[in-house]
mmCIF file of C-alpha atoms in Angstrom:
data_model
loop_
_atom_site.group_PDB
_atom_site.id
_atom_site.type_symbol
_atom_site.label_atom_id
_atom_site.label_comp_id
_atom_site.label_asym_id
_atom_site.label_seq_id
_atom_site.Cartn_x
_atom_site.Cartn_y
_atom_site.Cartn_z
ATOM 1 C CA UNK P 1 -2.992 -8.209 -8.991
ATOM 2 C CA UNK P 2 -3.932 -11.754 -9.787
ATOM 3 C CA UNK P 3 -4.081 -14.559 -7.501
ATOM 4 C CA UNK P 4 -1.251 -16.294 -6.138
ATOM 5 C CA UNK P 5 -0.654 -19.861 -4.230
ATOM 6 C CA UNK P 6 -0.810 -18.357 -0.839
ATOM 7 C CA UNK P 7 1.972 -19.431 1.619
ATOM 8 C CA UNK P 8 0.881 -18.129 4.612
ATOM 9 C CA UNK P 9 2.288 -14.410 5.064
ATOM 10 C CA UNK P 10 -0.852 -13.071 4.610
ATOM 11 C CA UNK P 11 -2.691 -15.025 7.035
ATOM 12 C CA UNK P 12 0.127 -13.755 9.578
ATOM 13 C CA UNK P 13 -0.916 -10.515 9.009
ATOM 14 C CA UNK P 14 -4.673 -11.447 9.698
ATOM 15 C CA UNK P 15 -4.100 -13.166 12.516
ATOM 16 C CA UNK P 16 -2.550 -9.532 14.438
ATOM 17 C CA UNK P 17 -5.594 -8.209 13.124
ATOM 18 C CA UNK P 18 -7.691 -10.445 15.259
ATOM 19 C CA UNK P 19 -7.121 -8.529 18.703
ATOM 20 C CA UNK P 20 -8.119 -5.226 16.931
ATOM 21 C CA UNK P 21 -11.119 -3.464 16.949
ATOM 22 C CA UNK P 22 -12.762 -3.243 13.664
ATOM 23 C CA UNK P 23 -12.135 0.457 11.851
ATOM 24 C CA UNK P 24 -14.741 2.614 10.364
ATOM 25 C CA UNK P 25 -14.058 2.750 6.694
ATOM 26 C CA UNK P 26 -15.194 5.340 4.082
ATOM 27 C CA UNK P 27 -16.200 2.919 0.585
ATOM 28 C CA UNK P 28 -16.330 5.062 -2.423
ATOM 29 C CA UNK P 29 -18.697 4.084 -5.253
ATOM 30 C CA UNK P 30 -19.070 -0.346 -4.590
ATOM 31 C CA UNK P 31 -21.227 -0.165 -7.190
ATOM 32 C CA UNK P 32 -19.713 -3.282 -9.083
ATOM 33 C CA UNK P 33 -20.204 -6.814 -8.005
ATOM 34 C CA UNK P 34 -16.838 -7.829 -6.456
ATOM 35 C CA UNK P 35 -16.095 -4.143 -4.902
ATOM 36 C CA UNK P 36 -19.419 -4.653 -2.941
ATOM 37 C CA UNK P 37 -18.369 -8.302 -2.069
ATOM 38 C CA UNK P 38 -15.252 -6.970 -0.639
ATOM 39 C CA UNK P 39 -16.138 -4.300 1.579
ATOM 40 C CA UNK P 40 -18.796 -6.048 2.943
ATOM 41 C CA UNK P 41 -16.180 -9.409 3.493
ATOM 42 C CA UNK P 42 -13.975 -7.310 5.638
ATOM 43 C CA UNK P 43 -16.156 -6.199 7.271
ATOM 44 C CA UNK P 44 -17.486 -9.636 8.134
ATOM 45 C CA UNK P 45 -14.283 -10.474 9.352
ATOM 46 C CA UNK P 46 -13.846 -7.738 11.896
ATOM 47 C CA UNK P 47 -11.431 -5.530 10.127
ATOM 48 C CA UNK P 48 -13.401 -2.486 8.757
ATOM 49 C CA UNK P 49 -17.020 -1.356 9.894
ATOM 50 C CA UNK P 50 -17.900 -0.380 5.825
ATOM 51 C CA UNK P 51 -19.281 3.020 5.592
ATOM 52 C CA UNK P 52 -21.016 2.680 1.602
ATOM 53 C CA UNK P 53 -20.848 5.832 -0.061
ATOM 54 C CA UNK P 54 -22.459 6.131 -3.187
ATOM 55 C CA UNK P 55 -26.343 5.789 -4.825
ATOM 56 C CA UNK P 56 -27.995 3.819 -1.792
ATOM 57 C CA UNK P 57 -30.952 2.102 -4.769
ATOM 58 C CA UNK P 58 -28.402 0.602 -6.711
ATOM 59 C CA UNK P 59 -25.861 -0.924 -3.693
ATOM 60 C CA UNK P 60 -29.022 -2.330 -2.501
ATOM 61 C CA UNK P 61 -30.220 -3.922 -6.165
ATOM 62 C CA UNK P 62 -26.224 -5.214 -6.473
ATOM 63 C CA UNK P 63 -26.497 -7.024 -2.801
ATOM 64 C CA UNK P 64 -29.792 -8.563 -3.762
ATOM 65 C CA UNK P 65 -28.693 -10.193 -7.142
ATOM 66 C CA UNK P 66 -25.199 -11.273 -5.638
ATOM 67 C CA UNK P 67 -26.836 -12.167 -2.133
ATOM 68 C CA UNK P 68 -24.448 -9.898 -0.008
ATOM 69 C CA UNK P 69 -25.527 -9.118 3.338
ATOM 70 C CA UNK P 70 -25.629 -5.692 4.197
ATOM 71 C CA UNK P 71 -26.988 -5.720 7.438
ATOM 72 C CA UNK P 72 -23.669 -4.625 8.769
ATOM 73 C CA UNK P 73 -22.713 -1.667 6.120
ATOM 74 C CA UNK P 74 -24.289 1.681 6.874
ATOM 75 C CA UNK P 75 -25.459 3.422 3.613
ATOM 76 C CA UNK P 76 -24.456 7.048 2.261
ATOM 77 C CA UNK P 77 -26.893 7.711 -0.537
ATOM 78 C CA UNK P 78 -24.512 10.170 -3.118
ATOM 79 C CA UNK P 79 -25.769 9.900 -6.499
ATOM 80 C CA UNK P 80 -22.721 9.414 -8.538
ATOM 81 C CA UNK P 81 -18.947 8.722 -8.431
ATOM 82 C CA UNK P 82 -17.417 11.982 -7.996
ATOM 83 C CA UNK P 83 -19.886 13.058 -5.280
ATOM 84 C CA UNK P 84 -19.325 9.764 -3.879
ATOM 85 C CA UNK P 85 -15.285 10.734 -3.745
ATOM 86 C CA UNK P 86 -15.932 14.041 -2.155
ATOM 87 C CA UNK P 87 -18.155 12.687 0.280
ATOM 88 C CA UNK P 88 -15.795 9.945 1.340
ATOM 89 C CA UNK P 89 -13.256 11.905 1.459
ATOM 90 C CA UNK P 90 -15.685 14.361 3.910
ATOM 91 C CA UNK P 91 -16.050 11.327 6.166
ATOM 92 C CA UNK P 92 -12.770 10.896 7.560
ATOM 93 C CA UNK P 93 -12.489 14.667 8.137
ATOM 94 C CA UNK P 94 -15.120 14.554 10.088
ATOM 95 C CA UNK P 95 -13.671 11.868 11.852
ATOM 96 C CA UNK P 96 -16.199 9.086 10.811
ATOM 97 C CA UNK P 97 -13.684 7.577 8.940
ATOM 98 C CA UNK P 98 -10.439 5.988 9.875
ATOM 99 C CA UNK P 99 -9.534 4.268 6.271
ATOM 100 C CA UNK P 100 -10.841 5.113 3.208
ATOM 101 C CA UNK P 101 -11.401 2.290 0.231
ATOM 102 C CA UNK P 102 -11.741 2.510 -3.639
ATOM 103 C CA UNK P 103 -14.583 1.098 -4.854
ATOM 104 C CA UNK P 104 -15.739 0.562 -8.469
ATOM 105 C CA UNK P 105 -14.905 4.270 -9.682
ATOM 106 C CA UNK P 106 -11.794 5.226 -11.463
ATOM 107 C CA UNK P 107 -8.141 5.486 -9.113
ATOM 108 C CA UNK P 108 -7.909 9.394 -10.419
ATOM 109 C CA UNK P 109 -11.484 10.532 -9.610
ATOM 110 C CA UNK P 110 -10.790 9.017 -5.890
ATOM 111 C CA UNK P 111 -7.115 10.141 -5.700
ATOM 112 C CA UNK P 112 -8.779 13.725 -6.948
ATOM 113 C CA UNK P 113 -10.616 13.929 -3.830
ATOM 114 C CA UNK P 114 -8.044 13.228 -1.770
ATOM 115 C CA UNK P 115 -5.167 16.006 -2.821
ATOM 116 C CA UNK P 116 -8.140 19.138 -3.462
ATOM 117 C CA UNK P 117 -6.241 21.472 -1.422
ATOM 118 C CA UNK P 118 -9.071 22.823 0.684
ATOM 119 C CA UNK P 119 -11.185 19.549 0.760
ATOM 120 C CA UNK P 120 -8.559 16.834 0.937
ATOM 121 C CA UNK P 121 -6.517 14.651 2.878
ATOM 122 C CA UNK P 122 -3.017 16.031 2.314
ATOM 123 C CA UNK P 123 -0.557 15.865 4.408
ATOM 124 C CA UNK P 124 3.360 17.171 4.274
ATOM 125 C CA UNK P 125 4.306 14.102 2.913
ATOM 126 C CA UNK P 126 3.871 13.219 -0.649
ATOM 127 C CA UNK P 127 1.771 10.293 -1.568
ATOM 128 C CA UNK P 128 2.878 7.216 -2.956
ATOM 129 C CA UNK P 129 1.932 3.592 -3.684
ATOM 130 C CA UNK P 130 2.902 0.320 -2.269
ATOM 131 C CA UNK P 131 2.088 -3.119 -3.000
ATOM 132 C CA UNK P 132 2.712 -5.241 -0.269
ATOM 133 C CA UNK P 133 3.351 -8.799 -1.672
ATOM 134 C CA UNK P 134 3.047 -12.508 -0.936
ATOM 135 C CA UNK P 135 5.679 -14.086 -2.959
ATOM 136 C CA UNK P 136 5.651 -17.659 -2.530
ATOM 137 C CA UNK P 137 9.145 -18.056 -3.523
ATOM 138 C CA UNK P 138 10.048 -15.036 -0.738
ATOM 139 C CA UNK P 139 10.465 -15.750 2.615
ATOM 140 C CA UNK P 140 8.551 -12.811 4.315
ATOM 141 C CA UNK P 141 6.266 -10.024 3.154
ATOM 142 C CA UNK P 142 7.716 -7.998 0.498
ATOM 143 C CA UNK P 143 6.587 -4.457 0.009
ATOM 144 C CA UNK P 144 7.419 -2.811 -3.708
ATOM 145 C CA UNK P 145 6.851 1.333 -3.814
ATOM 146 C CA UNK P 146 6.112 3.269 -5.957
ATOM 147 C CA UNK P 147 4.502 1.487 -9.026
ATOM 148 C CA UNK P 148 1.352 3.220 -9.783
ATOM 149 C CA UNK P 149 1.392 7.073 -8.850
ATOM 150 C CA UNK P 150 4.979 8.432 -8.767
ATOM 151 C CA UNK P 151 6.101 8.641 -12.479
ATOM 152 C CA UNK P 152 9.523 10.052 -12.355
ATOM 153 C CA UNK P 153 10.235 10.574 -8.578
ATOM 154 C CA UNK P 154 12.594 13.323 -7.324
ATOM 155 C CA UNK P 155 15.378 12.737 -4.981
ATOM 156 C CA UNK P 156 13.226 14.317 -2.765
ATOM 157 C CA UNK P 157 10.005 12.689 -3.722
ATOM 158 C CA UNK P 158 11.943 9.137 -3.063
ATOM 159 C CA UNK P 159 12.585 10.512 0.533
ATOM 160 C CA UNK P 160 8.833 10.904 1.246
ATOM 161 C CA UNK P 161 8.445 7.232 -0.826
ATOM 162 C CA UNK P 162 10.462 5.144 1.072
ATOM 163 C CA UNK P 163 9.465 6.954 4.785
ATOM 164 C CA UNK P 164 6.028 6.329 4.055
ATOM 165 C CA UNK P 165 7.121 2.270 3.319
ATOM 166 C CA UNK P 166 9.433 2.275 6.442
ATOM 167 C CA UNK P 167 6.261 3.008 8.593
ATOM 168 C CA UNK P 168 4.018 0.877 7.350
ATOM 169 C CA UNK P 169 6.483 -1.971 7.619
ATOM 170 C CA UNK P 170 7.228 -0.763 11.163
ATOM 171 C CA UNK P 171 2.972 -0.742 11.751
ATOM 172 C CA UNK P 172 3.533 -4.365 10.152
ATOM 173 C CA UNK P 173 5.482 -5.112 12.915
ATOM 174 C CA UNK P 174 9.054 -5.005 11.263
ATOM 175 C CA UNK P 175 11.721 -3.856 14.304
ATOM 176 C CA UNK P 176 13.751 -2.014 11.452
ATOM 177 C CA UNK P 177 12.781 -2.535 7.806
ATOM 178 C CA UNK P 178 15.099 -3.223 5.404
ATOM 179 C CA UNK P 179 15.270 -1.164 1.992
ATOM 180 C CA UNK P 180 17.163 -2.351 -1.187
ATOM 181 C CA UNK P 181 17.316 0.787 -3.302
ATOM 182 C CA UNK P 182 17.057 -0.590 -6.556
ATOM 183 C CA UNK P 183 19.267 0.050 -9.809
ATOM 184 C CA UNK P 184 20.890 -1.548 -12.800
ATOM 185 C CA UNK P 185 24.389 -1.736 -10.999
ATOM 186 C CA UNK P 186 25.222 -2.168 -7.350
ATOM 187 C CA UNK P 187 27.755 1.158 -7.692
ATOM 188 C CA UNK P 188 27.376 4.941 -8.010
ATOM 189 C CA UNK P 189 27.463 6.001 -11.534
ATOM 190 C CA UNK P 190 26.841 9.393 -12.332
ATOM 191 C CA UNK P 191 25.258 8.598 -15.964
ATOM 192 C CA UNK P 192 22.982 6.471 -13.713
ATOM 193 C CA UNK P 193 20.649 8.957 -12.008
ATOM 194 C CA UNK P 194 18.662 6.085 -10.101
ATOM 195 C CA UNK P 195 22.644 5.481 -8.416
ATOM 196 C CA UNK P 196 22.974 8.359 -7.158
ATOM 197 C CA UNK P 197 19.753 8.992 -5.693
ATOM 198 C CA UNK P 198 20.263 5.688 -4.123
ATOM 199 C CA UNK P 199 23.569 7.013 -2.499
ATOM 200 C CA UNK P 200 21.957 10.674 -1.031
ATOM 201 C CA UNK P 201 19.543 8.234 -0.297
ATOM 202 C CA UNK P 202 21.607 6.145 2.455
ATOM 203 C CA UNK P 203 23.456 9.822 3.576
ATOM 204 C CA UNK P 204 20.390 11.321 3.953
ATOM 205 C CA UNK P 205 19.602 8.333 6.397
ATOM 206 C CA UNK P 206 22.830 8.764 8.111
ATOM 207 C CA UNK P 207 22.100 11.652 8.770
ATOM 208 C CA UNK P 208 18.328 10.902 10.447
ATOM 209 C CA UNK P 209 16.555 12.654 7.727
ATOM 210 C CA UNK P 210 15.217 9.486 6.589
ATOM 211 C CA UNK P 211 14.310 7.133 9.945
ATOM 212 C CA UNK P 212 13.561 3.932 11.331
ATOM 213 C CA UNK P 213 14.909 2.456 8.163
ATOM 214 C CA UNK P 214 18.290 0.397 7.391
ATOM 215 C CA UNK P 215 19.205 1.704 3.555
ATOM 216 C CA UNK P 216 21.648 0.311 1.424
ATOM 217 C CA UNK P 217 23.158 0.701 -1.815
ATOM 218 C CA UNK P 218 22.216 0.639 -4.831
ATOM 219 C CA UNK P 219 21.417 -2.665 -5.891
ATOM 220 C CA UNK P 220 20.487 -4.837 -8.878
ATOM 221 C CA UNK P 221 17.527 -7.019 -8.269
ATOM 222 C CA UNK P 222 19.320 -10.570 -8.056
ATOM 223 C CA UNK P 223 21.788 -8.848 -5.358
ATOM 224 C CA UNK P 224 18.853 -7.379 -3.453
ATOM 225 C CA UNK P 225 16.934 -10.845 -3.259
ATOM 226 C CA UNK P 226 19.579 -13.344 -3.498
ATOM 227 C CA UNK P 227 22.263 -13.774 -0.509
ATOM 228 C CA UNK P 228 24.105 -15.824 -2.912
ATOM 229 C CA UNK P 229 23.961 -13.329 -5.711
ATOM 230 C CA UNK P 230 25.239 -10.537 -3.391
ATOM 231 C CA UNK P 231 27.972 -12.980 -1.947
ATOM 232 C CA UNK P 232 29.430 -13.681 -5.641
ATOM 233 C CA UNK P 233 29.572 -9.985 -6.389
ATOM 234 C CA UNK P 234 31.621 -9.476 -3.117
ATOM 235 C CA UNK P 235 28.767 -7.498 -1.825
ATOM 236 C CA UNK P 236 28.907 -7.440 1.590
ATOM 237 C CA UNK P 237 25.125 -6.194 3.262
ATOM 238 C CA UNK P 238 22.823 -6.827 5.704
ATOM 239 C CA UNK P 239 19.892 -5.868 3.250
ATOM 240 C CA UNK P 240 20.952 -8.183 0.464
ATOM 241 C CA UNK P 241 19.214 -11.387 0.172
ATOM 242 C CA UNK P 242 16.875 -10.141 3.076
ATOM 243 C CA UNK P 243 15.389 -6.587 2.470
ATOM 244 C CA UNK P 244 11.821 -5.679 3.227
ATOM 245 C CA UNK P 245 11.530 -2.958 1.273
ATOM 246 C CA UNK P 246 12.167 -2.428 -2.595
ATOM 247 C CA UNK P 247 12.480 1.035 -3.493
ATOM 248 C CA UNK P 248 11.692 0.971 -7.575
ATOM 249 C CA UNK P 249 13.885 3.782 -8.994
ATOM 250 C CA UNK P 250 10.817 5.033 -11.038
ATOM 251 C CA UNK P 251 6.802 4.012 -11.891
ATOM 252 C CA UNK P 252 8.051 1.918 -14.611
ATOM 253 C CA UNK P 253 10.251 -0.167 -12.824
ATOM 254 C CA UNK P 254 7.979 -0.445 -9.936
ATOM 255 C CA UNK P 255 5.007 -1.498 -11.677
ATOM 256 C CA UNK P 256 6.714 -4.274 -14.127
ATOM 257 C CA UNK P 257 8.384 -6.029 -11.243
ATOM 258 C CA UNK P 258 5.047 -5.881 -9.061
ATOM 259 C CA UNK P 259 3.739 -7.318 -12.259
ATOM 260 C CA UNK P 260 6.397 -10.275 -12.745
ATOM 261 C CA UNK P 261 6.382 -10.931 -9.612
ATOM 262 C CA UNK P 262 2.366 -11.205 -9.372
ATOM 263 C CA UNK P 263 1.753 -13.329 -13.046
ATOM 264 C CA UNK P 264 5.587 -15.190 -12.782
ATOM 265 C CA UNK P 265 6.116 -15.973 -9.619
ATOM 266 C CA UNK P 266 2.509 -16.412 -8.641
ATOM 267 C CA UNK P 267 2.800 -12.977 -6.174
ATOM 268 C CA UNK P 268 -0.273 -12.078 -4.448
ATOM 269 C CA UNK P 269 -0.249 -8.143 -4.353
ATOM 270 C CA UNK P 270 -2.189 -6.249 -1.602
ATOM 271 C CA UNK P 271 -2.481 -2.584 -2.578
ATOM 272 C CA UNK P 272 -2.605 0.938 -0.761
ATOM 273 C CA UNK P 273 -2.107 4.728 -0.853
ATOM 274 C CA UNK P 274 0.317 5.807 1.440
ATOM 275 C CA UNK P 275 1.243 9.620 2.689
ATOM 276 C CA UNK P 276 -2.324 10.792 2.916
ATOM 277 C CA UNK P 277 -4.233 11.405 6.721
ATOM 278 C CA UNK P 278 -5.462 7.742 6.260
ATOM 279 C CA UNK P 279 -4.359 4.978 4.430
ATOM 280 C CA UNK P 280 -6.042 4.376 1.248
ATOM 281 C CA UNK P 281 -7.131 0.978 0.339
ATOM 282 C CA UNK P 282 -7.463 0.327 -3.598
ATOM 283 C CA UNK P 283 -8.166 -2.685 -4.719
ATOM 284 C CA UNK P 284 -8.806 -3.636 -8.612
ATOM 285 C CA UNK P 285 -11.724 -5.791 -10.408
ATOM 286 C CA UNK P 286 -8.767 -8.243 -10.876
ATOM 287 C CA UNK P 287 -7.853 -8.841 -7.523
ATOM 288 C CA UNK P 288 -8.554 -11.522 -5.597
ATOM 289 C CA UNK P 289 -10.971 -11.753 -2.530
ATOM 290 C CA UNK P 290 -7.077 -13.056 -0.599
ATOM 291 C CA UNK P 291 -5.780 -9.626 -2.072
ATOM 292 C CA UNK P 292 -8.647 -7.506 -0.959
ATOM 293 C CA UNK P 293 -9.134 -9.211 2.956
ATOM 294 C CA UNK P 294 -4.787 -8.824 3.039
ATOM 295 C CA UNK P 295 -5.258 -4.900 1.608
ATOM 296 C CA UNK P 296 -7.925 -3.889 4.305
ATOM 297 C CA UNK P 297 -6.146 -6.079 6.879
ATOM 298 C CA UNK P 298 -2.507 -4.302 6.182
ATOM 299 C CA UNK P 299 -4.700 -0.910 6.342
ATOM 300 C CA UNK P 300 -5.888 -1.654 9.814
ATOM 301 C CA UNK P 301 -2.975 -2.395 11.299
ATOM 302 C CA UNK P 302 -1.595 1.271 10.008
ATOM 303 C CA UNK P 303 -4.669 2.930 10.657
ATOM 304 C CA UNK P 304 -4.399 1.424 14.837
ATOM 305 C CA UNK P 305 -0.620 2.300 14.232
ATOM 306 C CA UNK P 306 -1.959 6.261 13.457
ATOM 307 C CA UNK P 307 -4.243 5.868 16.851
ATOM 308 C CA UNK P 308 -0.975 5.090 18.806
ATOM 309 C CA UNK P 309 1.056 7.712 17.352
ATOM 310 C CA UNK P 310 -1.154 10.998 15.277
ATOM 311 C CA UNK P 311 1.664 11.045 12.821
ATOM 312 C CA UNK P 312 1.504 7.290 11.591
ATOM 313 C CA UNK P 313 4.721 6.322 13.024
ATOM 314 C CA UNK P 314 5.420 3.417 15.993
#
């Protein structure tokens, strides 16, 4: 995501992250300039102990011409980007690893490693995406899910979608996040599929098979943000104008209104991987060093979350 104004919601985050001990972190393939820069930067600042996996000649030829310090990264050599994955990957099964990191290889050859069925990090959960957002025209973190893996979620794929959101807000220290399920229209229409997943949705949390949550709806976007907007429809909800959560009814939708919200309203968009053993930090060449510090700090907090509790939940 590009870079925003910055208003502060980030540094909140950092600051809980102060108290912490630093996590070991699997890096796979910094082999580019800025994904170098920003392993070794959080790890600077006490939030990861970088593990750098991937050919240990040409890390070491990168850090000299950009004059990054890597007396405090330990070195995997792996010769190329695929081993790199795998051995990554290998590192937090072993227990080395408490967070693993994209580097400078492709999303799919790192997300590969991660879901081989024998080799992996699955889990019983399905994995999803979240960016968690400073918007400076937002009064709190906003987290957006799913807008880069999930094309055409199930009903039950949303269930797995928004849990894994609920507890990383909750690691985020949110009492009870707040989800707006997003749609076109704030009622259930059954020509509108992304309606009536949004009402199982709130049953199904009823009914404690979603938890730690407060659902409601569906909701436009203006209704879901705006107090005022909800108030003029005669919507009457505690998550309008206030929710923590937006649950995009597909990939599309999630990934343009990450994307307005990062180049319109100046959004600065921390991303991770959700739904795996460990949470996955991926960060882009476009992101900004604010972006990658808030990524890896948001991934600490879940990963010390996952110490407290083996199945990621508070």
């Amino acid at each position: 995501m590009t870079a925003g104004t910055g208003t502060g919601k980030y540094e909140k985050l950092l600051e809980r992250c102060r108290s912490l001990p630093a996590v070991p972190t699997a890096v796979a393939y910094p082999c580019e300039e800025s994904a170098l820069a920003g392993a070794v930067e959080a790890g600077e600042k006490g939030i990861t102990q970088p593990i750098l996996v991937g050919p240990a000649a040409k890390i070491e030829e990168i850090a000299r011409k950009a004059r990054i310090d890597l007396a405090r990264a330990e070195i995997v050599d792996v010769p190329e980007s695929r081993a790199a994955a795998r051995r990554a990957v290998a590192l937090v099964r072993e227990g080395r690893a408490e967070l693993l990191m994209k580097g400078s290889l492709h999303t799919d050859e790192l997300l590969g490693a991660v879901v081989a069925r024998e080799t992996g990090l699955r889990t019983g959960r399905r994995i999803s995406h979240v960016f968690i957002m400073d918007v400076p025209t937002y009064h709190k973190v906003l987290i957006v899910t799913d807008a880069a893996i999930n094309i055409a979620p199930t009903l039950e794929d949303k269930v797995d979608i928004v849990q894994n959101a609920i507890d990383l807000a909750i690691s985020l220290g949110v009492e009870r996040p707040k989800v707006a399920i997003l749609a076109a229209v704030e009622v259930v229409n059954s020509k509108m599929p992304a309606t009536l997943d949004a009402a199982a949705l709130c049953k199904m949390a009823e009914r404690r098979q979603i938890t730690g949550g407060l659902l409601d709806r569906p909701l436009a976007f203006d209704n879901a943000i705006s107090k005022e907007a909800a108030r003029t429809k005669g919507i009457d909800s505690e998550v309008a104008g206030d929710p923590d959560i937006l649950l995009a009814p597909d990939l599309e939708a999630g990934n343009i209104l990450a994307k307005q919200l990062s180049f319109l309203a100046k959004a600065d968009g921390a991303g991770l991987v959700l739904g795996a053993r460990v949470p996955i930090i991926l960060t882009s060449r476009a992101d900004n060093v604010r972006s990658r510090i808030a990524s890896c700090a948001v991934a600490m907090l879940a990963a010390h979350a996952r110490r407290r509790t083996p199945d990621g939940r508070n």
